[in-house]
XYZ file of C-alpha atoms in Angstrom:
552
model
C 79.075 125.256 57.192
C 82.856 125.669 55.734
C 81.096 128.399 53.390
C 78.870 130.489 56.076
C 82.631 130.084 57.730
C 84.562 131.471 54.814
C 81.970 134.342 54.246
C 82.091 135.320 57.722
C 85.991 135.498 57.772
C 85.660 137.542 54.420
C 83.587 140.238 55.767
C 85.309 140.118 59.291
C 88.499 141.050 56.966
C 86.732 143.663 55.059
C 85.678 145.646 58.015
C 88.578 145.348 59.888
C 90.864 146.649 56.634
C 88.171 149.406 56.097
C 88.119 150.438 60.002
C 91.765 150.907 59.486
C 91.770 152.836 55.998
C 88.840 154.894 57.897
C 90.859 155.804 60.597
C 93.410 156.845 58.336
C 91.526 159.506 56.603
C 90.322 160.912 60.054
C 92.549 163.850 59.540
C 89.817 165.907 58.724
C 89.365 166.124 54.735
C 92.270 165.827 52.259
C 95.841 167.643 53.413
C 99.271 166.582 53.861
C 97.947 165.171 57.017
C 96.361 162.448 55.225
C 98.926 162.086 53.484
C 101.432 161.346 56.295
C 98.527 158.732 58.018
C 98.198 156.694 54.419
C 102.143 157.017 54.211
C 102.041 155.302 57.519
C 99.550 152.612 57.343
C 101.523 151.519 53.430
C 104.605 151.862 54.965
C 103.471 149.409 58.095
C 101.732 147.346 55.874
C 104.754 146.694 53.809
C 106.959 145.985 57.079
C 104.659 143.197 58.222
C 104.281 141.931 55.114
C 108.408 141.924 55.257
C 107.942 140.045 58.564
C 104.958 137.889 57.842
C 105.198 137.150 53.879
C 101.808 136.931 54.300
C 99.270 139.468 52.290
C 95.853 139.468 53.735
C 97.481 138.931 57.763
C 99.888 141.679 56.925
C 96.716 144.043 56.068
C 94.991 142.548 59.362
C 98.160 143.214 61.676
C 98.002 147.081 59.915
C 94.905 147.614 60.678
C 94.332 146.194 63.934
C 97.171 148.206 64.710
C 95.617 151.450 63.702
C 92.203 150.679 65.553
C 94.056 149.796 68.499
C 95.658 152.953 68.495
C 92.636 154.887 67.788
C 90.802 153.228 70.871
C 94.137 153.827 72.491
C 93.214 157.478 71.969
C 89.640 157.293 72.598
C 90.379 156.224 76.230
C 92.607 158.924 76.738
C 90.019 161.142 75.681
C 87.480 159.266 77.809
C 89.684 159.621 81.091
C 91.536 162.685 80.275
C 89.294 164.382 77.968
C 92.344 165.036 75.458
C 94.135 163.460 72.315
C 96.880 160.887 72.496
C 100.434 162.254 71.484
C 103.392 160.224 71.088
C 104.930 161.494 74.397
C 102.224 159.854 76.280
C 104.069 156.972 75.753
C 106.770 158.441 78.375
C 104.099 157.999 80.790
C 102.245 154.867 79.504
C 105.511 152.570 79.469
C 106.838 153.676 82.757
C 107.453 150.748 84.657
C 107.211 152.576 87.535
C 103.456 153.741 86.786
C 101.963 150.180 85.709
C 100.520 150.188 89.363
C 98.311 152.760 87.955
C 97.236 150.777 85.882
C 95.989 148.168 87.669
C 94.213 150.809 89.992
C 91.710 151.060 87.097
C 90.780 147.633 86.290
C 88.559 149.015 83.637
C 90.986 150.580 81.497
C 93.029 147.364 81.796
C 90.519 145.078 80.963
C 90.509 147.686 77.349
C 94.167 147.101 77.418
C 93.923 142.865 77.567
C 90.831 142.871 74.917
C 93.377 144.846 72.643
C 95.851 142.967 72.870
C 93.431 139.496 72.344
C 92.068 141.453 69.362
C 94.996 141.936 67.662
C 96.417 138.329 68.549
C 93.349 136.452 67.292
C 93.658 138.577 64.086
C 97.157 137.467 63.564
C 96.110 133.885 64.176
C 93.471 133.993 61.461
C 96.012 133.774 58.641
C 98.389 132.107 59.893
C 98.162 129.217 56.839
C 98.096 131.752 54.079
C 100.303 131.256 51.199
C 103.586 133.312 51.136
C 105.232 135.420 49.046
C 108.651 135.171 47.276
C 111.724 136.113 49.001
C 112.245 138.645 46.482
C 108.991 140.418 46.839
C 109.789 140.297 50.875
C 113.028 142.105 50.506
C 111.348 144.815 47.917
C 108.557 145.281 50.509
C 111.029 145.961 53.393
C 112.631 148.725 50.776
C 109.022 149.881 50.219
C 108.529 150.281 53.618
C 112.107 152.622 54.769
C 111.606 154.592 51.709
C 107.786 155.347 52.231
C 108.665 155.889 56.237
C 111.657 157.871 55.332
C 109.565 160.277 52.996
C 106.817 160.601 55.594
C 109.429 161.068 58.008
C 111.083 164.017 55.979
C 107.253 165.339 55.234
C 106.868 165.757 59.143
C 109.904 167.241 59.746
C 109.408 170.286 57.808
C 108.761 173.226 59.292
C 105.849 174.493 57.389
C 103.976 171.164 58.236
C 104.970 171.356 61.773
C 103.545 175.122 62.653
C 100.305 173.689 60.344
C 99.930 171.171 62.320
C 100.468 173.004 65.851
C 97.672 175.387 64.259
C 95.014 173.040 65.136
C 96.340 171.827 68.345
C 95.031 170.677 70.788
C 92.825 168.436 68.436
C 95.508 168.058 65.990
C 94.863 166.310 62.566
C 93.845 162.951 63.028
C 95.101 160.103 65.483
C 97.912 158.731 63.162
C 98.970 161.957 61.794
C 99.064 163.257 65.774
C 101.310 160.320 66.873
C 103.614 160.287 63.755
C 104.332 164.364 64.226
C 104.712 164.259 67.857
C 107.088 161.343 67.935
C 109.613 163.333 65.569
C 109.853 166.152 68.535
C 113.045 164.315 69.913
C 114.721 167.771 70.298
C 113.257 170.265 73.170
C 112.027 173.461 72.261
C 110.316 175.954 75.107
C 106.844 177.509 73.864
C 106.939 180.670 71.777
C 104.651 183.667 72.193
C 105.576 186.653 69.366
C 104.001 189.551 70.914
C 106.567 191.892 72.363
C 107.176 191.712 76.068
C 106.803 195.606 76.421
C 102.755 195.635 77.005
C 102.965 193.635 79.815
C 106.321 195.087 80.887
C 104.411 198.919 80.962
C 101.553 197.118 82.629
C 103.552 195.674 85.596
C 105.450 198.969 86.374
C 102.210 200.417 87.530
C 101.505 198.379 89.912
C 105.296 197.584 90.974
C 105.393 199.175 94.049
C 102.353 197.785 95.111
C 103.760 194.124 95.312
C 107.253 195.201 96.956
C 105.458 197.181 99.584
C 103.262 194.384 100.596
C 104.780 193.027 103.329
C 103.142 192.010 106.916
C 105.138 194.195 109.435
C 103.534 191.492 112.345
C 105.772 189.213 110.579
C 109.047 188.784 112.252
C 110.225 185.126 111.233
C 110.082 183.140 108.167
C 107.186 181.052 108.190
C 107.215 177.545 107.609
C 104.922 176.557 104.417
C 102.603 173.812 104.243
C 101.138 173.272 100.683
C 98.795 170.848 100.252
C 97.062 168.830 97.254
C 93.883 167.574 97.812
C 93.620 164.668 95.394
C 90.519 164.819 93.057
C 88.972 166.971 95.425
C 86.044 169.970 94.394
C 83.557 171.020 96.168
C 80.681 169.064 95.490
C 78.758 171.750 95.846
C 79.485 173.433 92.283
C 77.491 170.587 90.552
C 73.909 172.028 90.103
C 71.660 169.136 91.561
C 69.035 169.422 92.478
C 69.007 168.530 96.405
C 69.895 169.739 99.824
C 71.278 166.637 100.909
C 75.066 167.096 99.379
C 77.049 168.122 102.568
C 78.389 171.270 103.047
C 82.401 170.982 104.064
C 84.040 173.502 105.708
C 87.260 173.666 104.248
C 85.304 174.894 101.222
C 84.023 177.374 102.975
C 86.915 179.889 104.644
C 87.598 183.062 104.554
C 90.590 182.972 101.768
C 88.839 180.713 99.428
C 88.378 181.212 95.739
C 87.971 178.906 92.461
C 91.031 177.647 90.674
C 91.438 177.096 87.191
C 93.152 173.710 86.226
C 93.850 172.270 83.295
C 92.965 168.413 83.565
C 90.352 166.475 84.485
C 89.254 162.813 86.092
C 93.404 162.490 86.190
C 96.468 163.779 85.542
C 97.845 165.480 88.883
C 101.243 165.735 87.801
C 99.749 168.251 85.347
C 98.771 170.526 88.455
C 101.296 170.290 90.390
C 103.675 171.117 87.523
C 101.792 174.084 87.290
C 101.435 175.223 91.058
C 105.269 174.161 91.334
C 106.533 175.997 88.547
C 104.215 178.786 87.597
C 103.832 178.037 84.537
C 100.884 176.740 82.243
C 100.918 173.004 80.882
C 98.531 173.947 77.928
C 101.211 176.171 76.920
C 103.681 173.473 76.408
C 100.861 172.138 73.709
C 101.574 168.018 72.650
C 104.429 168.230 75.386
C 101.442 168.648 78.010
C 101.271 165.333 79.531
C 104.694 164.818 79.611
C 106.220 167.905 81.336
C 107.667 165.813 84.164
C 109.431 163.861 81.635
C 110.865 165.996 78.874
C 109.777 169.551 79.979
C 111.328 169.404 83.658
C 114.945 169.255 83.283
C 114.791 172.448 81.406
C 112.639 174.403 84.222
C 114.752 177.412 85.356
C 112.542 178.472 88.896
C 109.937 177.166 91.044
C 108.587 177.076 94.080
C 111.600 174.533 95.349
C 114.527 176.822 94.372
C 112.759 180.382 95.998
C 112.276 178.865 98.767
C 115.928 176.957 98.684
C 116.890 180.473 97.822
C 115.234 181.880 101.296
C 117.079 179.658 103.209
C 114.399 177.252 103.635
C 114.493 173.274 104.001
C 112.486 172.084 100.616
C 110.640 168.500 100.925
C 107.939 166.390 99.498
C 105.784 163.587 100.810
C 103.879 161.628 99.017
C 102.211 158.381 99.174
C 103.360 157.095 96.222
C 107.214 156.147 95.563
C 109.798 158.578 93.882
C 109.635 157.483 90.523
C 105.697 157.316 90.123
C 105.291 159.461 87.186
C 108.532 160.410 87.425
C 107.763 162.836 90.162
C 110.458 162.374 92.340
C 113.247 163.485 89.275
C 111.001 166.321 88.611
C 110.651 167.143 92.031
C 114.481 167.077 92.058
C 115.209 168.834 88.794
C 112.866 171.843 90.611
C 115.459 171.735 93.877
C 113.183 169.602 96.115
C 115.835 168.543 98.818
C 114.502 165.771 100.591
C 111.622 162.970 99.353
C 109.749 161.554 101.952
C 107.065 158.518 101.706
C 105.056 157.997 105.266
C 106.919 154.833 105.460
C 110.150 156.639 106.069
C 108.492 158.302 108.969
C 107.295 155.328 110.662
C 104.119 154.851 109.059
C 103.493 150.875 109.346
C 103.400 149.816 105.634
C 106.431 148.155 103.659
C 108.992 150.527 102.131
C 108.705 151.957 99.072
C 104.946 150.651 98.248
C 102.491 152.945 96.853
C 100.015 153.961 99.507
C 96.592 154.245 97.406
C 94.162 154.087 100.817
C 96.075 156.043 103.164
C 93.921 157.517 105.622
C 94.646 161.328 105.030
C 94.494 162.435 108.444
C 97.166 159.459 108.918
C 99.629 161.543 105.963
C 98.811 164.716 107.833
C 100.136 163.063 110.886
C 103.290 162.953 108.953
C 103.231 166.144 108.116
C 102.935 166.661 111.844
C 106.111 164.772 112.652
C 107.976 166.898 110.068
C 107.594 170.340 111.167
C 108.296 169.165 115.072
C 111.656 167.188 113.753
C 113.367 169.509 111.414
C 113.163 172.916 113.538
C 116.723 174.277 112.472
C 115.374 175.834 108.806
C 112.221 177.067 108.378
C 110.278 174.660 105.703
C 108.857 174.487 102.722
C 106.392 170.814 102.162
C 104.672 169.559 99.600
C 102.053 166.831 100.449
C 100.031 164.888 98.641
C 96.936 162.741 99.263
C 95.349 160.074 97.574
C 92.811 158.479 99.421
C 90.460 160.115 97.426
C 91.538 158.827 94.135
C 89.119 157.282 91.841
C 87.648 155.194 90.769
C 84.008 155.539 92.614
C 81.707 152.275 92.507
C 78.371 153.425 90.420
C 76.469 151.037 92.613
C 78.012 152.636 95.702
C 74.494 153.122 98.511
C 72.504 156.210 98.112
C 73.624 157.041 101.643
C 73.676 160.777 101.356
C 69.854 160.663 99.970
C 70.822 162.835 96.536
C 69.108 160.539 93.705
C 65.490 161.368 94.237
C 65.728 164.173 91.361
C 69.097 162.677 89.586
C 68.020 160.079 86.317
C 71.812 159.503 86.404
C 72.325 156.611 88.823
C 76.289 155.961 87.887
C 76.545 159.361 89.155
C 74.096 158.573 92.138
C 76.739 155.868 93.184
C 79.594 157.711 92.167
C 78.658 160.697 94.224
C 77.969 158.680 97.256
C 81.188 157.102 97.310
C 82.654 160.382 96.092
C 81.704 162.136 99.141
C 82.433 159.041 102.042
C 86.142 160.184 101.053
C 85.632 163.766 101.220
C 84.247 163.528 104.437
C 87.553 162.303 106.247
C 89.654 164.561 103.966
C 87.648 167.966 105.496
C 87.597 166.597 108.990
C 91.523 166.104 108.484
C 92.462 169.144 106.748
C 90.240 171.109 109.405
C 92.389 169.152 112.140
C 95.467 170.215 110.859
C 94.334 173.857 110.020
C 93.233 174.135 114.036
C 97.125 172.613 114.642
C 98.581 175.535 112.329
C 96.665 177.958 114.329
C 98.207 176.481 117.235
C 101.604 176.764 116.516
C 104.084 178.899 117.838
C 106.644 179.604 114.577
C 104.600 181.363 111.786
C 103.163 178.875 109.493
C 101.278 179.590 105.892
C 98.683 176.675 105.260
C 97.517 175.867 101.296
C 95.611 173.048 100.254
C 93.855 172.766 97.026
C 92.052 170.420 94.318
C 94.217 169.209 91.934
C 91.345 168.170 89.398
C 87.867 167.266 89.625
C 86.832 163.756 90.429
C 85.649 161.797 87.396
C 82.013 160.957 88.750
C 80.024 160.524 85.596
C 78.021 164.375 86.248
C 76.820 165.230 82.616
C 75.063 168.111 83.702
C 75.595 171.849 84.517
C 77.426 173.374 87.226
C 76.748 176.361 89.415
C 79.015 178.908 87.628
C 78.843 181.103 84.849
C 82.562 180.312 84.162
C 83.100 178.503 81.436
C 85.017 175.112 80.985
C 83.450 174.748 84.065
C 84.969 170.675 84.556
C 88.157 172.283 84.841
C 87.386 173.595 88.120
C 88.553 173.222 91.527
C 89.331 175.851 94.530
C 92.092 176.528 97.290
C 92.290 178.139 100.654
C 94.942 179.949 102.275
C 95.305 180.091 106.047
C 98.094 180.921 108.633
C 98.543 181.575 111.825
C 99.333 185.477 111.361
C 97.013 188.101 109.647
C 96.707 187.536 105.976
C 94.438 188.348 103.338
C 93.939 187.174 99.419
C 91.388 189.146 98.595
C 88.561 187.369 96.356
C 88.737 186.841 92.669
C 86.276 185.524 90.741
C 88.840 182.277 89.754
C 92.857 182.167 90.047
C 94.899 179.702 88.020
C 97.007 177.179 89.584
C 100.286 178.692 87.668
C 99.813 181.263 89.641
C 98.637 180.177 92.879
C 102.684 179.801 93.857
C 103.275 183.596 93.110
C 100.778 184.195 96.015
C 102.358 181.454 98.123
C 105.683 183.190 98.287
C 104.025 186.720 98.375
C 101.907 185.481 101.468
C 104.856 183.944 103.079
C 106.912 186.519 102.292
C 110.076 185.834 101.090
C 112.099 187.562 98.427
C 111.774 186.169 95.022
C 112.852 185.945 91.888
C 112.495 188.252 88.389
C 110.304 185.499 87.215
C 107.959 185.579 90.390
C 107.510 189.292 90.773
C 106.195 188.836 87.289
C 103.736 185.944 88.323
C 102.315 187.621 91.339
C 101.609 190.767 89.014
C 100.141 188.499 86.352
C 97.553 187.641 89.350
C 96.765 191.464 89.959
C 96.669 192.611 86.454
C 94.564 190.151 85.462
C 92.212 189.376 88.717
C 93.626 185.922 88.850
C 93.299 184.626 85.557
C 95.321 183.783 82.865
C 94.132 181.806 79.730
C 90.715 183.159 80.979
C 91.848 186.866 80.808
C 90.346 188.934 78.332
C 92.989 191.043 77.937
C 95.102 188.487 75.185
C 96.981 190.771 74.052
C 98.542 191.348 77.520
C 98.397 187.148 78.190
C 100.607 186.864 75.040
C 102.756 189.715 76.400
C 103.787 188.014 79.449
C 103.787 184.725 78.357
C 106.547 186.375 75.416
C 108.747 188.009 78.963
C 108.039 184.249 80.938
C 109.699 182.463 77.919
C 111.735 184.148 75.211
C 113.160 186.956 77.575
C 113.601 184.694 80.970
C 114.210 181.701 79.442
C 112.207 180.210 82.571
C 111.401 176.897 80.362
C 114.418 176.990 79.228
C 116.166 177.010 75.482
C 116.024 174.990 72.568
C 117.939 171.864 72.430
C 118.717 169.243 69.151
């Protein structure tokens, strides 16, 4: 029995040391990459074994390490559909966001069986024989010189703009994490084509945008802008039945697609971008933490134009200030007053994270805010989140749609999926009829800040592609507006045609966005003309500075 144990142990070990030394060479063939991931695991291996004295548990800490990484990074890619980076860990270690956390009980059950993984491995070799004291101390000068050369390796320029070549895959977990987490200095994204293209482009239609304006339009209007968490209309997934409901805040006049750029999760990501008017791909392993490092440094937004117009600027939100470290964002881009519906008499206890707020209940809020603050016209930012994943698989057939769908997790998904939409259209509808109502001018947005993560694997009803990073907006008001239709807008800039639509003077920077939005029909990334996406994105950042400038 003691040798079937010993054997099993053995090749346990083996696998686990070969997982890691796998993982290591994931970089994609042989390059400085791999390099910098083998320079990594030696240089861990000889830290623990510094720690530990202990060989063989040394190798097994290492590379349980490594595989816990790379299924750290495989659930990222799972939820978010993208690679870890080392600033994920801004977000991850947030105390402020471990109530996420427990909102997905499967992700944390990943995150316990980790961290019993690499405990039980540690506990395996606990008796081993030790080395010498000398040996420790020459493996814990092993280990700073081998992390101090990889360290320098990274640094370097040349291996930096390599690496950024293959973004947003990158070059292997390790090598990903180790690069990233050397970025401690801010830099704003650089585009080299000359500014001039776009420039020549955006004097022809100049006068165009400046002689816009409503003449029916005596008073600044107040500005609702809404996010509609996880919300798309369900009627973009191709299946196969007539029984999916047809909403009809999916369905007005001033409707058109919206390009985002994150799925299943990740609002902050859109509402940087419809806040700032700028991209969050463009910001490249920085993505996922723009309201962390990438804020600060953000010269405009929606916030300051409207501060700028004399308006009152505030957000409410169902979930407290520092979730995601929204509220200092929200701040850094001139927000001047948070609200949660708690401060407005909503009957919950201060400060705690609403997750099942009935939306027409934050609406109500809403409500209460434009009849208290009547002095400045206003600018609010609301969020939902009642319809926040995640959706039970097993959730009752109730809208009838799995006769022709094999994919019952999505059956389930769907179903539940759509007993939240239902209460979010009859809301929003509600509140659009009280905005048509009103007697001060009042512009109305709401859009989808990502598509629910459902478990549809199968096509949509679009030729666009990328077609999961889809949602759609509406704009209504109370006085005569009209957005015209194009085929798909992205959310960086849906806020140029906020302030256009409300219109209020803006900024250099604006005028710019709003004729991004002619010149290219709405699009941005998805506009065929590069050459003139490069152009502007070259005026937005090296000649505006709107991101900001680099900082060691």
């Amino acid at each position: 029995m003691k040798k079937i144990l010993f054997t099993l142990k053995a090749i346990y070990t083996v696998l686990v040391i070969i997982a890691g030394l796998v993982i290591c060479s994931n970089s994609v063939g042989f390059s400085i990459f791999t390099v910098i991931s083998f320079g990594f695991y030696l240089s861990s291996f000889m830290f623990f074994l510094f720690c530990t004295r202990r060989k063989v548990q040394s190798l097994m800490i290492t590379s349980s390490c490594l595989i816990i990484i790379q299924l750290l990074n495989q659930i990222k890619v799972h939820y978010y559909k993208e690679r870890l980076f080392f600033p994920d860990f801004n977000v991850a270690f947030d105390p402020q966001n471990f109530s996420t956390l427990l909102h997905y009980p499967g992700a944390l059950f990943y995150l316990i069986a980790l961290v019993i993984f690499l405990v039980v491995n540690i506990f395996l070799f606990r008796t081993e024989k030790k080395i010498s004291h000398t040996k420790r101390w020459g493996s814990l000068a092993t280990a700073i010189i081998l992390f101090g050369l990889i360290t320098y390796i990274s640094q370097q320029d040349k291996v930096n703009q390599l690496w950024q070549q293959y973004l947003p895959k990158g070059r292997g977990t390790l090598a990903n994490l180790f690069i990233s987490s050397n970025q401690f200095s801010y830099a704003p994204p650089v585009f080299e084509q000359s500014s001039q293209y776009f420039l020549n482009k955006l004097s022809t239609i100049e006068n165009h945008i400046v002689d816009s304006k409503n003449p029916l339009l005596i008073k600044k209007p107040d500005v609702v802008v809404f996010l509609q968490e996880s919300t798309v209309n369900p009627q973009l997934f191709d299946i196969s039945s007539n029984n999916v409901p047809n909403y009809e805040m999916f369905s007005q006049p001033n409707s058109n697609l919206m390009r985002v750029q994150t799925f299943g999760g990740g609002t902050w990501l859109t509402e940087f971008s419809i806040l700032t008017g700028l991209n969050t791909n463009d910001f490249s392993y920085r993505k996922n933490s723009v309201y962390y490092v990438v804020a600060p440094h953000i010269q405009t937004s929606l916030f300051k134009e409207f501060n700028n117009n004399g308006y009152f600027t505030v957000v409410l939100s169902p979930m407290g200030y520092g979730n995601y470290n929204a509220g200092p964002a929200y701040t850094s881009f001139g927000m001047q007053k948070f609200f949660m519906p708690q401060d407005l008499g909503y009957p919950e206890e201060h400060n705690k994270n609403l997750w099942k707020i009935p939306t027409q209940d934050l609406l109500d809020k809403v409500k209460t805010i434009l009849e208290t603050y009547t002095d400045k016209p206003l600018f609010i930012f609301v969020l939902s989140m009642n319809e926040h994943g995640p959706y039970d698989p097993n959730y009752t057939d109730t809208h009838q749609v799995g006769e022709n769908v094999s994919n019952k997790a999505f059956v389930g998904k769907l179903n539940d999926y759509l007993g939240r939409i239902g209460p979010l259209n009859a809301a929003t509808q509600n509140f659009n009829d009280y905005i048509k109502q009103r007697a001060n001018p009042t512009l109305f947005v709401y859009f989808g800040d990502h598509q629910p993560d459902v478990s549809w694997n199968g096509n949509y009803k679009t030729s666009l592609s990328e077609a999961n990073y889809l949602t759609q907006y509406t704009v209504s008001a109370n006085y005569p507006i009209n957005i015209g239709h194009n085929e798909l807008t992205d959310a960086s800039l849906l806020s140029g045609l906020i302030l256009e639509k409300a219109e209020v003077q803006y900024s250099d920077f604006y005028k710019a966005n709003i004729a991004m939005r002619y010149l290219c029909n709405g699009k941005l990334d998805d506009c065929q003309d590069k050459a003139l996406v490069e152009s502007y994105k070259h005026y937005v950042y090296q000649e505006l500075k709107d991101a900001g400038t680099a900082t060691k």
